Short mmCIF file of C-alpha atoms in Angstrom, two decimals:
data_model
loop_
_atom_site.label_atom_id
_atom_site.label_comp_id
_atom_site.label_asym_id
_atom_site.label_seq_id
_atom_site.Cartn_x
_atom_site.Cartn_y
_atom_site.Cartn_z
CA GLY A 1 77.96 143.88 130.55
CA GLN A 2 80.18 146.37 131.90
CA GLN A 3 79.72 150.13 130.99
CA VAL A 4 81.80 153.04 131.60
CA MET A 5 81.02 156.77 131.20
CA GLN A 6 83.74 159.07 129.77
CA ILE A 7 83.65 162.74 130.06
CA PRO A 8 84.09 165.38 128.79
CA GLN A 9 83.11 164.19 125.22
CA TYR A 10 85.15 167.18 123.77
CA GLN A 11 87.90 169.27 124.98
CA HIS A 12 89.63 172.19 123.14
CA VAL A 13 92.48 173.85 125.05
CA GLN A 14 95.30 176.25 123.93
CA GLU A 15 98.74 174.88 123.84
CA GLY A 16 100.31 174.96 127.38
CA GLU A 17 97.24 174.48 128.98
CA ASP A 18 96.29 171.36 131.06
CA PHE A 19 93.77 168.41 130.17
CA THR A 20 91.75 165.81 132.03
CA THR A 21 89.58 163.11 130.86
CA TYR A 22 87.50 161.13 133.38
CA CYS A 23 85.84 157.60 133.13
CA ASN A 24 83.32 156.58 135.80
CA SER A 25 81.50 153.00 136.32
CA SER A 26 78.97 152.00 138.40
CA THR A 27 80.48 148.82 139.48
CA THR A 28 83.95 147.98 140.88
CA LEU A 29 86.49 147.26 138.21
CA SER A 30 89.14 144.81 138.36
CA ASN A 31 91.54 147.03 135.86
CA ILE A 32 91.25 150.05 133.46
CA GLN A 33 93.34 150.85 130.23
CA TRP A 34 93.79 154.08 128.51
CA TYR A 35 94.26 154.34 124.76
CA LYS A 36 95.11 157.40 122.36
CA GLN A 37 93.69 157.51 118.73
CA ARG A 38 95.29 159.95 116.70
CA PRO A 39 93.03 161.65 113.93
CA GLY A 40 92.85 159.07 111.06
CA GLY A 41 94.66 156.50 112.98
CA HIS A 42 94.22 153.40 115.21
CA PRO A 43 94.03 153.18 119.06
CA VAL A 44 97.38 152.76 120.87
CA PHE A 45 97.43 151.42 124.23
CA LEU A 46 98.78 153.59 127.06
CA ILE A 47 98.59 152.15 130.09
CA GLN A 48 96.90 149.84 132.54
CA LEU A 49 95.79 150.54 136.19
CA VAL A 50 94.92 147.75 138.50
CA LYS A 51 95.52 148.69 141.84
CA SER A 52 93.10 151.07 144.28
CA GLY A 53 94.43 154.35 144.44
CA GLU A 54 97.38 153.51 141.55
CA VAL A 55 98.93 156.78 140.19
CA LYS A 56 101.19 156.39 137.14
CA LYS A 57 103.04 158.91 135.11
CA GLN A 58 104.56 158.96 131.69
CA LYS A 59 106.17 162.17 131.18
CA ARG A 60 103.34 164.75 131.04
CA LEU A 61 100.62 162.16 131.26
CA THR A 62 99.30 161.10 134.82
CA PHE A 63 96.98 158.42 135.35
CA GLN A 64 94.92 157.88 138.47
CA PHE A 65 92.63 154.98 139.55
CA GLY A 66 90.07 155.62 142.20
CA GLU A 67 90.13 154.25 145.51
CA ALA A 68 86.92 152.66 145.20
CA LYS A 69 87.97 151.18 141.63
CA LYS A 70 84.97 152.89 139.94
CA ASN A 71 86.66 155.75 138.28
CA SER A 72 89.71 156.78 136.51
CA SER A 73 91.37 159.73 135.15
CA LEU A 74 94.14 160.90 132.76
CA HIS A 75 95.74 164.37 133.09
CA ILE A 76 98.07 165.90 130.65
CA THR A 77 100.16 168.91 131.96
CA ALA A 78 100.96 171.79 129.44
CA THR A 79 99.36 170.27 126.49
CA GLN A 80 101.34 170.17 123.08
CA THR A 81 99.84 169.77 119.33
CA THR A 82 101.20 166.44 119.47
CA ASP A 83 98.68 165.55 122.26
CA VAL A 84 95.78 166.09 119.77
CA GLY A 85 93.66 162.80 119.47
CA THR A 86 90.55 160.80 121.11
CA TYR A 87 91.69 159.44 124.40
CA PHE A 88 89.57 156.25 125.39
CA CYS A 89 89.54 154.41 128.68
CA ALA A 90 88.51 150.67 128.08
CA VAL A 91 87.30 148.13 130.94
CA GLY A 92 87.09 144.28 130.92
CA SER A 93 89.21 141.05 131.19
CA GLU A 94 90.67 140.40 127.80
CA LYS A 95 87.26 141.40 125.94
CA LEU A 96 87.21 145.17 126.48
CA VAL A 97 84.45 147.63 126.49
CA PHE A 98 85.45 151.13 125.44
CA GLY A 99 84.14 154.44 126.76
CA LYS A 100 83.00 157.05 123.97
CA GLY A 101 86.34 158.91 124.52
CA THR A 102 87.43 162.33 124.57
CA LYS A 103 88.17 164.13 121.65
CA LEU A 104 91.25 166.65 122.35
CA THR A 105 92.12 169.54 120.19
CA VAL A 106 94.97 172.10 121.10
CA ASN A 107 95.17 175.26 119.46
CA PRO A 108 98.96 176.28 118.99
CA GLU B 1 109.35 142.98 113.95
CA ALA B 2 106.09 141.43 115.83
CA ASP B 3 103.11 143.19 114.41
CA ILE B 4 99.34 143.24 113.45
CA TYR B 5 98.71 143.74 109.55
CA GLN B 6 95.43 144.68 108.24
CA THR B 7 94.50 144.97 104.62
CA PRO B 8 93.54 146.58 102.46
CA ARG B 9 93.67 149.76 104.11
CA TYR B 10 91.01 151.65 102.16
CA LEU B 11 87.98 149.81 100.24
CA VAL B 12 85.26 151.09 98.05
CA ILE B 13 82.90 148.38 96.85
CA GLY B 14 79.31 148.18 95.36
CA THR B 15 76.49 146.71 97.17
CA GLY B 16 75.99 143.26 97.04
CA LYS B 17 79.80 142.51 96.59
CA LYS B 18 81.25 139.72 98.95
CA ILE B 19 84.42 141.30 100.71
CA THR B 20 86.98 139.83 103.05
CA LEU B 21 89.08 141.91 105.16
CA GLU B 22 92.35 140.45 106.50
CA CYS B 23 94.10 140.38 109.58
CA SER B 24 97.24 138.75 110.65
CA GLN B 25 99.73 138.97 113.53
CA THR B 26 103.11 137.63 113.98
CA MET B 27 103.14 138.00 117.81
CA GLY B 28 101.71 134.48 118.44
CA HIS B 29 98.72 135.88 120.38
CA ASP B 30 95.84 133.44 120.88
CA LYS B 31 93.15 135.97 121.51
CA MET B 32 92.16 138.36 118.59
CA TYR B 33 89.36 141.00 118.06
CA TRP B 34 87.28 142.78 115.49
CA TYR B 35 85.91 146.34 116.36
CA GLN B 36 83.63 148.35 114.24
CA GLN B 37 84.17 152.22 114.41
CA ASP B 38 82.27 155.00 112.72
CA PRO B 39 84.52 158.13 112.41
CA GLY B 40 84.99 160.05 115.51
CA MET B 41 83.04 157.57 117.32
CA GLU B 42 83.37 154.74 120.25
CA LEU B 43 84.53 151.01 119.38
CA HIS B 44 82.19 148.28 119.12
CA LEU B 45 83.33 144.69 119.50
CA ILE B 46 81.70 142.57 116.70
CA HIS B 47 83.53 139.29 116.80
CA TYR B 48 86.44 137.92 118.90
CA SER B 49 88.64 134.53 119.00
CA TYR B 50 90.29 132.94 121.91
CA GLY B 51 92.25 130.42 119.78
CA VAL B 52 92.17 128.21 116.46
CA ASN B 53 88.61 127.18 115.83
CA SER B 54 87.12 129.68 118.48
CA THR B 55 85.01 132.38 117.39
CA GLU B 56 82.12 134.39 119.16
CA LYS B 57 79.80 137.29 118.41
CA GLY B 58 80.62 140.38 120.24
CA ASP B 59 78.44 142.94 121.78
CA LEU B 60 77.17 144.67 118.57
CA SER B 61 75.29 142.80 116.09
CA SER B 62 76.90 142.33 112.70
CA GLU B 63 76.19 140.60 109.52
CA SER B 64 79.84 139.86 109.22
CA THR B 65 81.56 136.28 109.81
CA VAL B 66 84.67 135.41 111.03
CA SER B 67 86.98 132.26 111.01
CA ARG B 68 90.28 131.28 113.05
CA ILE B 69 91.99 128.38 111.05
CA ARG B 70 95.45 129.55 111.87
CA THR B 71 96.57 131.33 114.90
CA GLU B 72 97.93 134.50 113.17
CA HIS B 73 95.17 134.91 110.63
CA PHE B 74 91.88 136.42 111.61
CA PRO B 75 89.77 137.46 108.56
CA LEU B 76 86.27 138.96 108.30
CA THR B 77 83.76 138.43 105.62
CA LEU B 78 80.83 140.10 104.34
CA GLU B 79 78.82 137.84 101.95
CA SER B 80 76.73 140.83 100.73
CA ALA B 81 77.93 144.22 101.27
CA ARG B 82 75.23 146.93 102.01
CA PRO B 83 75.84 151.04 102.63
CA SER B 84 75.07 150.58 106.36
CA HIS B 85 78.40 148.42 106.55
CA THR B 86 80.23 151.34 105.84
CA SER B 87 82.57 152.02 108.68
CA GLN B 88 86.16 151.64 110.01
CA TYR B 89 86.91 147.87 111.05
CA LEU B 90 89.91 147.47 113.46
CA CYS B 91 91.31 144.30 114.39
CA ALA B 92 93.22 143.75 117.53
CA SER B 93 95.09 141.09 119.50
CA TRP B 94 95.61 140.62 123.35
CA GLY B 95 99.32 140.62 124.50
CA ASP B 96 100.88 141.21 127.84
CA TYR B 97 99.78 145.08 127.86
CA GLY B 98 96.67 144.98 126.44
CA TYR B 99 95.46 145.33 122.75
CA THR B 100 97.58 145.98 119.68
CA PHE B 101 95.35 147.48 116.98
CA GLY B 102 96.08 146.99 113.20
CA SER B 103 95.99 150.14 111.04
CA GLY B 104 92.15 149.33 109.90
CA THR B 105 90.39 148.89 106.92
CA ARG B 106 87.89 151.99 106.03
CA LEU B 107 85.23 150.31 104.18
CA THR B 108 83.00 152.35 101.87
CA VAL B 109 79.92 150.51 100.33
CA VAL B 110 78.14 152.63 97.32
#
């Protein structure tokens, strides 16, 4: 089945620094989704990317889908303590396979 | 308000007991899922359903079973709980914009 590699596994930043997490697949993806899970919480849907080279923004979050549709990234500009959590990418069609996640901690 | 509900939120139970984790959604979604997640780890699909009377096993082998008698209800049952079943169980349904997850059940088997 489909698999996706997500890096890094952990990222610790100072508040105000930028953060990026990456997802890579060996096969072409039809789409990719991103979720955020706060500590002790459940995953919450952030966005879905479908088109080659697509870039979407949500306030300080920028999501990109690679031209070959084999990779994706989530970039947070000027992190805040509210950004703390684990960010997962997920692939598949209605039956998602999740990456291992990137756990972000922010030092105030 | 349309949502997905899981009960109980926390459960501590002895080895050998039978347990049922409840999951209900009010969004009218046909597709529902159960994922297992150890603390800080990735999510593993253990069961899914594409509609009433439809259930399938996921990628991670699980001793649990599920049923889908009504669209809104997708309970998960463990006939005989073991310490290896200790984990968080997340229920989700598929809508127009990806998964909506319930708050999860944190199960501890002692």
